[in-house]
Short mmCIF file of C-alpha atoms in Angstrom, two decimals:
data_model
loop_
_atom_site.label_atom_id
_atom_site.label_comp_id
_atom_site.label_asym_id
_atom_site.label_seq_id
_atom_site.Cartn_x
_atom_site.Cartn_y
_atom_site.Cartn_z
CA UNK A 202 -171.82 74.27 33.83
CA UNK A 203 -174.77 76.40 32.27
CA UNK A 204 -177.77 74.09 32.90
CA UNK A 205 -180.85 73.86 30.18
CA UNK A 206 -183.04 75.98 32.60
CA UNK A 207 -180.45 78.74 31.18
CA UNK A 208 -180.85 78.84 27.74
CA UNK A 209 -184.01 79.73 25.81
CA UNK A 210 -185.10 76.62 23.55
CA UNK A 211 -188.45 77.43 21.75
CA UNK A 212 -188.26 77.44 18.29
CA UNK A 213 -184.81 76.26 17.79
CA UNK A 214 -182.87 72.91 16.96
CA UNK A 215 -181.59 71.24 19.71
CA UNK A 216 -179.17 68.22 19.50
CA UNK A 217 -179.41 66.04 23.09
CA UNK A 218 -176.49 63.70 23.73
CA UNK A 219 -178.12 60.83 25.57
CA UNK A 220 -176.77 57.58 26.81
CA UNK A 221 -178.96 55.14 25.39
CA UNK A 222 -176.78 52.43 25.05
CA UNK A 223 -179.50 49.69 26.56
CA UNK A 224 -179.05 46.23 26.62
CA UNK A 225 -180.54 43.59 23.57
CA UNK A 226 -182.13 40.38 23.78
CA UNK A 227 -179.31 37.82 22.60
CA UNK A 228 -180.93 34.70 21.44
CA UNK A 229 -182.25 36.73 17.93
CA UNK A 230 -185.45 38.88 18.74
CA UNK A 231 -182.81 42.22 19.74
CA UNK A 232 -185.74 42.80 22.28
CA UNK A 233 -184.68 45.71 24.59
CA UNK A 234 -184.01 43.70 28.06
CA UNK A 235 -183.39 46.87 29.86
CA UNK A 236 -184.81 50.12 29.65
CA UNK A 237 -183.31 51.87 32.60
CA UNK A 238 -181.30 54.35 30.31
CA UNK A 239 -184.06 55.40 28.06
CA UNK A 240 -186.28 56.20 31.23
CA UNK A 241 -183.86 58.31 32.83
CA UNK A 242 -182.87 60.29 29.57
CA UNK A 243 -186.53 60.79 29.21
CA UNK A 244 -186.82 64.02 31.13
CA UNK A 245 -184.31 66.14 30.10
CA UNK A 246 -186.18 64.83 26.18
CA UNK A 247 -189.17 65.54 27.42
CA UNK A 248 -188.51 68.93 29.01
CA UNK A 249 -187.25 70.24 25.82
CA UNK A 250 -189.87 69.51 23.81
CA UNK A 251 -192.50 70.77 26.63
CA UNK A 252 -190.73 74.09 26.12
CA UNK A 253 -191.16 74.00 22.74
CA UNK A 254 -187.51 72.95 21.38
CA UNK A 255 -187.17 70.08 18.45
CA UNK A 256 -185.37 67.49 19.96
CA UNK A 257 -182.80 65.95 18.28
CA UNK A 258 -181.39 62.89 20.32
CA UNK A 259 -178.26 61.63 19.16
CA UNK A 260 -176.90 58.45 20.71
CA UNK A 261 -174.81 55.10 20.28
CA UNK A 262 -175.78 51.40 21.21
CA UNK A 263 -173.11 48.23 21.58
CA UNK A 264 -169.76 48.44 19.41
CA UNK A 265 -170.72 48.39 15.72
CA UNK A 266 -167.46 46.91 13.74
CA UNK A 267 -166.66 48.25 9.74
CA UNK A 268 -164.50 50.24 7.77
CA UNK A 269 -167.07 53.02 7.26
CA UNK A 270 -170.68 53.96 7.51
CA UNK A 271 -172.78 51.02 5.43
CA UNK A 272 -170.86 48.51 6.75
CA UNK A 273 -171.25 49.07 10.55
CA UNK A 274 -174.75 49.99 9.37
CA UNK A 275 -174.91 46.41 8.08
CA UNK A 276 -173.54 44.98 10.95
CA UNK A 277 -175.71 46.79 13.79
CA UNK A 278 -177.13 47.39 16.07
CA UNK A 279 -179.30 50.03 15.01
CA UNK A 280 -181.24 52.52 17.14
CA UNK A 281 -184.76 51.75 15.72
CA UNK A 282 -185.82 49.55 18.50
CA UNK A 283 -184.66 52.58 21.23
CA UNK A 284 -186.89 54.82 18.91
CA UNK A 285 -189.87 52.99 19.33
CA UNK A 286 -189.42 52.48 22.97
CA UNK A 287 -188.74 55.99 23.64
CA UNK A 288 -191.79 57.41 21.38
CA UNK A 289 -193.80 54.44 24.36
CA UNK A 290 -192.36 56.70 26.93
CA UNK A 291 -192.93 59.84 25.68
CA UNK A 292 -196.19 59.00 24.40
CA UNK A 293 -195.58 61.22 20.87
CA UNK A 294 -194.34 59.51 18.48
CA UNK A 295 -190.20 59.75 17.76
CA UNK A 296 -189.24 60.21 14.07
CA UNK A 297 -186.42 58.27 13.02
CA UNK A 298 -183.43 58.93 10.51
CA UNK A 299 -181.55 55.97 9.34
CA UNK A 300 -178.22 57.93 8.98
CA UNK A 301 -176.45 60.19 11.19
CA UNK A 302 -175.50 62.83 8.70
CA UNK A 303 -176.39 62.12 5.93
CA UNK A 304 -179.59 62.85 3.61
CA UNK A 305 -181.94 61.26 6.11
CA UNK A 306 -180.88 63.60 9.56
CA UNK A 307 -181.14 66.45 7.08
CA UNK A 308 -184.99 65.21 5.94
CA UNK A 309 -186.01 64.15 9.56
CA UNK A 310 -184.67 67.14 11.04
CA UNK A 311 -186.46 69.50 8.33
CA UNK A 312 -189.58 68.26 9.28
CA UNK A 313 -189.78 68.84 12.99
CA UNK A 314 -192.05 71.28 14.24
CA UNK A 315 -191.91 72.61 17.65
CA UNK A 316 -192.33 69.99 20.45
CA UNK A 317 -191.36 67.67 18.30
CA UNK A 318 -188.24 64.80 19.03
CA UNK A 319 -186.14 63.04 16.12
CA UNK A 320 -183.68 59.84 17.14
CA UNK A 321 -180.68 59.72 14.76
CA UNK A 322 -179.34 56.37 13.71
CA UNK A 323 -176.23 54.93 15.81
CA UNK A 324 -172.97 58.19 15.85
CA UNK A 325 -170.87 54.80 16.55
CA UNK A 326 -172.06 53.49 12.88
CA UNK A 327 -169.88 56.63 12.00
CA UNK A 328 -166.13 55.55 12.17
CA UNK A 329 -164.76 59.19 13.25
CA UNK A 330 -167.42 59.10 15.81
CA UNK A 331 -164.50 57.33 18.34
CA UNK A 332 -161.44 58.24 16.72
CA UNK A 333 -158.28 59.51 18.16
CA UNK A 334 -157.76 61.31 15.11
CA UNK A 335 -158.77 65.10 16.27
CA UNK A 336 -159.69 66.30 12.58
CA UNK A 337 -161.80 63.41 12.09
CA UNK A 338 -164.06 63.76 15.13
CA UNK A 339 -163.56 67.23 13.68
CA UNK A 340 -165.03 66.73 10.57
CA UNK A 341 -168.07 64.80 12.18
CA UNK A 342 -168.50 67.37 14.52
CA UNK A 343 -168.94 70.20 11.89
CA UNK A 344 -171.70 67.62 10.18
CA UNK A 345 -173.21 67.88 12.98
CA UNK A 346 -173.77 71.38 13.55
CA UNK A 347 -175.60 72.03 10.76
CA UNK A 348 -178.41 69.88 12.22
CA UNK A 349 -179.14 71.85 15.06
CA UNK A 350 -178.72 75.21 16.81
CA UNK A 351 -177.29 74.46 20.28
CA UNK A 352 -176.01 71.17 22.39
CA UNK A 353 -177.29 69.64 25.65
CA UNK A 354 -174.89 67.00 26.83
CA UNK A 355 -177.43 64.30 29.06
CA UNK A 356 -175.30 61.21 28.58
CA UNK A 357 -173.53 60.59 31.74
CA UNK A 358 -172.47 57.30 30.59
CA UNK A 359 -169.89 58.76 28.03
CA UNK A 360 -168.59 61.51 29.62
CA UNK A 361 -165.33 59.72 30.36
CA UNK A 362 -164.83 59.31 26.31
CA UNK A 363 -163.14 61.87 23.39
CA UNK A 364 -165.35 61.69 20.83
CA UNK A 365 -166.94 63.73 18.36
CA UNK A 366 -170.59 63.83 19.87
CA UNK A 367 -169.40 63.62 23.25
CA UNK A 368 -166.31 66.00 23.07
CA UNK A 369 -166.36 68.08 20.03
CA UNK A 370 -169.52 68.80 18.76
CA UNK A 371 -169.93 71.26 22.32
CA UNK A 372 -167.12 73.12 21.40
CA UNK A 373 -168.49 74.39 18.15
CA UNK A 374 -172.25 75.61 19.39
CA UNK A 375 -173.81 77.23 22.22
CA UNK A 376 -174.02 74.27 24.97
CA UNK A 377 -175.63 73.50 28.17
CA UNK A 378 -175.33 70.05 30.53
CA UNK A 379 -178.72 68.51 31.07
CA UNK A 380 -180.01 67.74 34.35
CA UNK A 381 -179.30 64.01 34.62
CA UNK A 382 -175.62 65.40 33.81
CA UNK A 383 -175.88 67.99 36.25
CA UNK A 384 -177.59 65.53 39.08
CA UNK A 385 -174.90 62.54 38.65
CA UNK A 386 -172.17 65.33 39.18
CA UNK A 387 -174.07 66.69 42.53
CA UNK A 388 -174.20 62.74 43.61
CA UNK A 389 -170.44 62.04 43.05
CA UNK A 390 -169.46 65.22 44.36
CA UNK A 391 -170.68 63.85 47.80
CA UNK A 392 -169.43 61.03 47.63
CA UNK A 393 -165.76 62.50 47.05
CA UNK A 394 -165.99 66.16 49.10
CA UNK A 395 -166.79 65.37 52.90
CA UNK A 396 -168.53 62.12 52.59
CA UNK A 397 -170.66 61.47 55.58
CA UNK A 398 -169.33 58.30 57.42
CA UNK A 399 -168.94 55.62 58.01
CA UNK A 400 -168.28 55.39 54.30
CA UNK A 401 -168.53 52.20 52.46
CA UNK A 402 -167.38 51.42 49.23
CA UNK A 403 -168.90 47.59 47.53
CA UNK A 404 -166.86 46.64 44.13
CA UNK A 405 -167.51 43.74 41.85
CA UNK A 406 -167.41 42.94 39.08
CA UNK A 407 -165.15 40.51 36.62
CA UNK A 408 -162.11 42.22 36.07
CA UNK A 409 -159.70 43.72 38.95
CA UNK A 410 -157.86 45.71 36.66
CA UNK A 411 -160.59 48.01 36.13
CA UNK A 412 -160.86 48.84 39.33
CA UNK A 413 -157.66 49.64 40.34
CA UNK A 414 -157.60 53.01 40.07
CA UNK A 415 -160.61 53.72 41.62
CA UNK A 416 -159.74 51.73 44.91
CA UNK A 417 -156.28 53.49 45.58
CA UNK A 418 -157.96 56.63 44.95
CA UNK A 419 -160.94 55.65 47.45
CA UNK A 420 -158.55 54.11 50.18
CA UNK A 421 -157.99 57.96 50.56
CA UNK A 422 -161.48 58.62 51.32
CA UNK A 423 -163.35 55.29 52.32
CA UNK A 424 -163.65 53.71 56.07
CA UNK A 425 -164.33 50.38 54.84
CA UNK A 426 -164.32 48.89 51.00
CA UNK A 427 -166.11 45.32 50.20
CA UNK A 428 -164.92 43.17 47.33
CA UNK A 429 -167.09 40.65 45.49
CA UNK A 430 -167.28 39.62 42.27
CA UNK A 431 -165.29 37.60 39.52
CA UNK A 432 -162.12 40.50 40.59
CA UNK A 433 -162.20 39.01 44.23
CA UNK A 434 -160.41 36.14 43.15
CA UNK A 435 -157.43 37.88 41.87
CA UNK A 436 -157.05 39.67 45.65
CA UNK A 437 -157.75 35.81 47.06
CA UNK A 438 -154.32 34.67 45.12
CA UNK A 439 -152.70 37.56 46.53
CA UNK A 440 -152.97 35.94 49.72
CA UNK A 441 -151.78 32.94 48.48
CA UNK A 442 -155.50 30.89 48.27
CA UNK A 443 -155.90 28.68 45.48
CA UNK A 444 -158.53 29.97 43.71
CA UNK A 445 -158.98 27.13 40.91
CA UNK A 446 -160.29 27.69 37.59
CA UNK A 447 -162.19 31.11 39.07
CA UNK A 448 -161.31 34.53 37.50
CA UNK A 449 -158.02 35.77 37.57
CA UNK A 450 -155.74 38.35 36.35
CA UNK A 451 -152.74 37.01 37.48
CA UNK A 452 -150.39 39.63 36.09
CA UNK A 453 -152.41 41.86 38.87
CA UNK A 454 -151.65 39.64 42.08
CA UNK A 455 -148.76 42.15 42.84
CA UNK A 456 -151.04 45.43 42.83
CA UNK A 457 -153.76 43.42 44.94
CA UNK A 458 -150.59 42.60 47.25
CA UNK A 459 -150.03 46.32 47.48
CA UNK A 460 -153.37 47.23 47.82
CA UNK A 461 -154.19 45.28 51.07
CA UNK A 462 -150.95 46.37 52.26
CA UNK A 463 -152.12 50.32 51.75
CA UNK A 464 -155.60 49.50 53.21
CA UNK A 465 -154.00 48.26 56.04
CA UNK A 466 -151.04 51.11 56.77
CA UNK A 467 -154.43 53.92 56.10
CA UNK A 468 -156.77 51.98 58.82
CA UNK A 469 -158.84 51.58 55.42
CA UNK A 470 -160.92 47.72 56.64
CA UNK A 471 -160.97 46.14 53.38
CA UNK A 472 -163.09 43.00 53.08
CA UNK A 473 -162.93 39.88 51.34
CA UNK A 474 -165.61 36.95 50.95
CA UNK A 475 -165.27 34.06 53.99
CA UNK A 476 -166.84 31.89 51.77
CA UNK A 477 -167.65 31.14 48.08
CA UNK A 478 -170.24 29.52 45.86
CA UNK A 479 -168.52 27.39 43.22
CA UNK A 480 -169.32 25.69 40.62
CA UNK A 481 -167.39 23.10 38.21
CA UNK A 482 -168.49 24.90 34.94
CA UNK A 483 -170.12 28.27 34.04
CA UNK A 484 -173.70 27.36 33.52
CA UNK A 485 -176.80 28.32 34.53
CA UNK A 486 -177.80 24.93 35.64
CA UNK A 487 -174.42 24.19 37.06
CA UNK A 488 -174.30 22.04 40.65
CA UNK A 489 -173.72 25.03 42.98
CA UNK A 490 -171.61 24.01 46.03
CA UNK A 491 -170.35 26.25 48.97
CA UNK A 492 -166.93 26.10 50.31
CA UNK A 493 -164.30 28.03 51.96
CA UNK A 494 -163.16 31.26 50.53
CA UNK A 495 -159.15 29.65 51.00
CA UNK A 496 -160.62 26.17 50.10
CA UNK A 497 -161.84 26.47 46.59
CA UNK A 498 -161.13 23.34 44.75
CA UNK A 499 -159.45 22.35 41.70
CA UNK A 500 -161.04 22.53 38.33
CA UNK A 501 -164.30 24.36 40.07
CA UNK A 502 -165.07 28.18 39.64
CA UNK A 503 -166.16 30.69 41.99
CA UNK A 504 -169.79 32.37 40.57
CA UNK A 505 -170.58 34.28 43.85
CA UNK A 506 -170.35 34.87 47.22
CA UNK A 507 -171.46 32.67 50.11
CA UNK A 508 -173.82 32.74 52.62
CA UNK A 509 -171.85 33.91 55.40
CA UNK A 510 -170.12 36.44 53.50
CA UNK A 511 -173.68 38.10 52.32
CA UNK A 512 -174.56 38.39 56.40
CA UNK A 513 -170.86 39.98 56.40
CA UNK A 514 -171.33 42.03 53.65
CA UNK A 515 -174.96 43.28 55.12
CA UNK A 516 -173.91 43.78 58.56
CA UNK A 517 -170.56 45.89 57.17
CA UNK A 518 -173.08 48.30 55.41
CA UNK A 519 -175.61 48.51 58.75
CA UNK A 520 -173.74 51.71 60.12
CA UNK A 521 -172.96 53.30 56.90
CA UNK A 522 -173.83 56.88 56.31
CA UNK A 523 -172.64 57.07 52.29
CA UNK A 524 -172.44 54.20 50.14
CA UNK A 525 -171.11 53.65 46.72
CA UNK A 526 -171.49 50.55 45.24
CA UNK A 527 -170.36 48.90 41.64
CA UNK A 528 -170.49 46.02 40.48
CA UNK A 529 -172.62 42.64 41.53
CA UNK A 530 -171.00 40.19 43.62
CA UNK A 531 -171.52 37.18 41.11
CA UNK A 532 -173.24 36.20 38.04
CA UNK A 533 -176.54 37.28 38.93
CA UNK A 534 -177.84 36.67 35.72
CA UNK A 535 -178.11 32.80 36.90
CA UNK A 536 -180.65 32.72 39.51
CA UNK A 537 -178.38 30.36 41.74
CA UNK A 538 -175.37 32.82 41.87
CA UNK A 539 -177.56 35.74 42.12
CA UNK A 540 -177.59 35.52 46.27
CA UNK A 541 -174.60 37.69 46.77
CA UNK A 542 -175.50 40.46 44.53
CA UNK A 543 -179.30 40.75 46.17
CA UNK A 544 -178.12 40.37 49.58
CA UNK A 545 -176.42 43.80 48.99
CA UNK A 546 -178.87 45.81 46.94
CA UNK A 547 -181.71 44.56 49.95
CA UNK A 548 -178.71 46.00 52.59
CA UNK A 549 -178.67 49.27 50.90
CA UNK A 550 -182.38 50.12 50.67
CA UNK A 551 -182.34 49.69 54.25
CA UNK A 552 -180.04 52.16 55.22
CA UNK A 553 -180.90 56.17 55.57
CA UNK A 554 -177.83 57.54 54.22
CA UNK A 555 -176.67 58.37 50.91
CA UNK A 556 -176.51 55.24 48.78
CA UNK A 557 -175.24 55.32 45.34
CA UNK A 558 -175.82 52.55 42.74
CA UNK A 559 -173.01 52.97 40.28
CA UNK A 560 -174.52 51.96 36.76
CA UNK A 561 -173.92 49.44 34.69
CA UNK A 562 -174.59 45.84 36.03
CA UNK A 563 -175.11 47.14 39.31
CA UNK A 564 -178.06 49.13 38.05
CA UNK A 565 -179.62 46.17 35.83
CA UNK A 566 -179.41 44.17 38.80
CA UNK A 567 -181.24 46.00 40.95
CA UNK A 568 -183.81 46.45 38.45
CA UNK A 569 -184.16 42.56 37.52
CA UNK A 570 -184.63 41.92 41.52
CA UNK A 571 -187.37 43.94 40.88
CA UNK A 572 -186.74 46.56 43.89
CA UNK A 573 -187.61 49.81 43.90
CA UNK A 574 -185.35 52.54 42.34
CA UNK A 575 -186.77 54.99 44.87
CA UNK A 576 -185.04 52.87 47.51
CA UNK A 577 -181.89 53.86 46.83
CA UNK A 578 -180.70 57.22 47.16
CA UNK A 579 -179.68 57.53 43.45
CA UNK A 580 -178.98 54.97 40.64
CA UNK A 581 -176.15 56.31 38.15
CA UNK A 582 -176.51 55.69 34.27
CA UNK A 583 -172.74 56.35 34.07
CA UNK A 584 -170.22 53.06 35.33
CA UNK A 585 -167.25 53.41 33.58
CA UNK A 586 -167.62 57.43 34.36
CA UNK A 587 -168.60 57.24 37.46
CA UNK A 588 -165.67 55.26 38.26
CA UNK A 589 -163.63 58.06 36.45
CA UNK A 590 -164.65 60.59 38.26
CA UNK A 591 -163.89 58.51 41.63
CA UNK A 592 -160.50 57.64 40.37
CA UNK A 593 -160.16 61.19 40.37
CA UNK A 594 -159.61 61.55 36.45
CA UNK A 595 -160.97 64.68 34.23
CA UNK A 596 -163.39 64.05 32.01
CA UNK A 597 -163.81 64.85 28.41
CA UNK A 598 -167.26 65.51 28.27
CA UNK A 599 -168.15 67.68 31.12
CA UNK A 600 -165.16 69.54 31.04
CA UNK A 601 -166.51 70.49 26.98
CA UNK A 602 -169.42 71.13 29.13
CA UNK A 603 -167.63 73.97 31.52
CA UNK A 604 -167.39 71.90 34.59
#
C-alpha cells in the first residue's frame, strides 16, 4: 500500500475516509460518550492539513433507516456533533456540509483554502452508500470524485465492508492508506505471522456466532484462548450446563461442541468461566449473586464472570508474550458486572509483550476504566475488521487500497 508520506498533498483536494462512527448519549442530549475514534483519526487529519492539503473527511455514524437521502437525513444521526468535536481537537475550526453530494459538499469544499478541513454530512444518509448494487455505489462514487483530487483510506473500522466510500471511490482516483490504516495492518500482521508465545487469545462479547470464524481460524495459531462474555453461555450448554435465562444461541451448541473438540485434538487450552455472576433480570440495579459456572439457576441470567474465574483469567495471561483480546467479559456498562471485563484490561497492562485491544467494546471499556491507552501495546479502532482479518478473510477496503 502507497502510504500518505508518498504522495504530494499541498494545494490539492483530499477526501479522508475516517471511521468516526462514535458512540451517542441515549437518554436525548446525542452527547458524544466516546471519543476514542475521533482522537485516533486525528493525525492522519491533521497531518494533511499541516502539509498544506484541504481535508475533506468523509465518514458514517450509527445505521440511518429511509428510502433516500432526506429521509435518513430526517431520521439521523447526523455528523454535526463529530464536527464540532473534531474542530476541539484540532483546534481550527471544521466546516461542515449538510449533504454528502449535493449543493452543500460542492459550497463547503469551494471554500477551503489550504490547511483547511471540511466534515461531510453522514455517506450512510446516502442509500447507495451500502448497497450491493455495484452501479449504485458506482454512481456515488463518481459524485464523489468531483469533490476532491485523490483518496486516503484511514478508517480501519470499515475496511471489512463494499461500499462506495470504502470500496469504490479508491478505484477511481489516485489513493494512498493512511497511517492508522497502515499501523492496524503492521499490529495484526503480528499477531497472525510468527506470533511470539505463549499466545493468548480473550473473546467476549454477546453473540457466539460472530466469533466463530475467528476462533477456528485462531485454534491454528493460539496456545491458549479465554471465553467470557454473553457467547460463553452458548459453549456452557455445549457441555450440557444449564445455563438459565443467560444468552444463548442455541442453534450454535453443535459448532461450540466441535470447537472444544478441535481445541482439544490441536493442544489449543481453551478456557471457560468456573464461576458466574447472575442476576434474575438485566438491570443495572439488579441483586448480583455468584454461583457455579454448571450451577446457574433457573429464571436468573449470567451478566459476567466470577471472581475466581477473573484470578483464572489473569493468571492465564501472566506468561503471555502476544495477546489479542475482543470483547468484555460482561456488561460492563453496569458497574456491578463490570469486574470481569477490568480484571482483564488491568492483566494486560501488566504484561511486556504485545497486547492488542481489538476495538469496539473492548476499546470503550478500557477507556471508561479510565486506564491508560499507553498501557497497552495498541488499541484497534477496527472490531468487526480486525476480526476479519484474523478469520483470515480479504478485505474490501485495503485490498482497493493495494494491500
Amino acid at each position: 500500500m502507497q502510504s500518505i508520506d508518498d504522495i504530494e498533498v499541498t494545494g490539492r483536494r483530499v477526501l479522508v475516509r475516517s471511521d468516526l462512527n462514535v458512540p451517542l448519549d441515549k437518554s436525548g442530549s446525542g452527547a458524544i460518550t466516546d471519543d476514542g475514534r475521533i482522537r485516533a483519526s486525528l493525525p492522519v487529519i491533521k497531518k494533511l492539513a499541516d502539509r498544506g492539503a484541504r481535508v475533506i473527511v468523509m465518514a458514517h455514524l450509527g445505521r440511518p433507516k429511509g428510502e433516500d437521502f432526506a429521509e435518513r437525513a430526517a431520521g439521523g444521526p447526523s455528523l454535526e456533533v463529530v464536527a464540532g468535536r473534531l474542530s476541539e481537537l484540532l483546534g481550527q475550526p471544521v466546516a461542515f456540509a449538510t449533504d454528502l453530494v449535493g449543493p452543500s459538499a460542492v459550497a463547503t469544499v469551494a471554500a477551503l483554502a489550504d490547511g483547511d478541513v471540511a466534515l461531510l454530512e453522514n455517506v450512510r444518509f446516502e442509500p447507495a452508500e451500502t448497497s450491493k448494487d455495484e452501479s449504485e455505489r458506482g454512481q456515488l462514487a463518481r459524485e464523489l470524485v468531483k469533490l476532491g483530487d485523490l483518496y486516503v483510506g484511514d478508517g480501519f473500522g470499515v475496511v471489512h465492508r463494499k461500499q462506495a466510500s470504502v470500496y469504490d471511490l479508491p478505484a477511481a482516483l489516485p489513493h494512498a492508506a493512511g497511517d492508522l490504516i497502515t499501523a492496524e495492518v503492521s499490529v495484526l500482521q503480528r499477531l497472525t505471522v510468527d506470533p511470539a508465545r505463549p499466545y493468548v487469545v480473550v473473546l467476549g462479547g454477546s453473540k457466539v456466532s460472530d466469533k466463530l470464524g475467528v476462533i477456528g481460524n485462531l485454534l491454528g495459531l493460539a496456545d491458549r484462548v479465554l471465553i467470557g462474555g454473553g457467547m460463553v453461555y452458548t459453549f456452557l450448554a455445549a457441555l450440557g450446563h444449564e445455563v438459565g435465562t443467560s444468552l444463548l444461541e442455541a442453534d450454535h451448541i453443535d459448532s461450540c461442541r466441535e470447537i472444544l473438540t478441535q481445541a482439544a485434538e490441536r493442544g489449543v487450552e481453551l478456557v471457560l468461566p468456573t464461576d458466574i455472576v447472575v442476576a434474575p433480570r438485566f438491570a443495572a440495579d439488579a441483586p448480583a449473586t455468584v454461583v457455579a459456572a454448571d450451577a446457574i439457576p433457573a429464571g436468573h441470567m449470567g451478566l459476567d464472570i466470577g471472581p475466581q474465574s477473573r484470578e483464572l483469567f489473569a493468571a492465564k495471561l501472566a506468561d503471555a508474550k502476544t495477546v489479542f483480546w475482543n470483547g468484555p467479559m460482561g456488561v460492563f456498562e453496569f458497574p456491578a458486572f463490570a469486574a470481569g471485563t477490568r480484571a482483564v484490561a488491568e492483566a494486560l497492562t501488566k504484561l511486556d509483550g504485545l497486547t492488542v485491544v481489538g476495538g469496539g467494546d473492548s476499546a470503550a471499556a478500557v477507556r471508561s476504566f479510565g486506564l491508560a491507552e499507553a498501557d497497552f501495546g495498541h488499541i484497534s479502532t477496527g472490531g468487526g475488521a480486525s476480526l476479519e482479518y484474523l478469520e483470515g478473510k480479504t478485505l474490501p477496503g485495503l485490498t482497493a487500497l493495494g494491500a
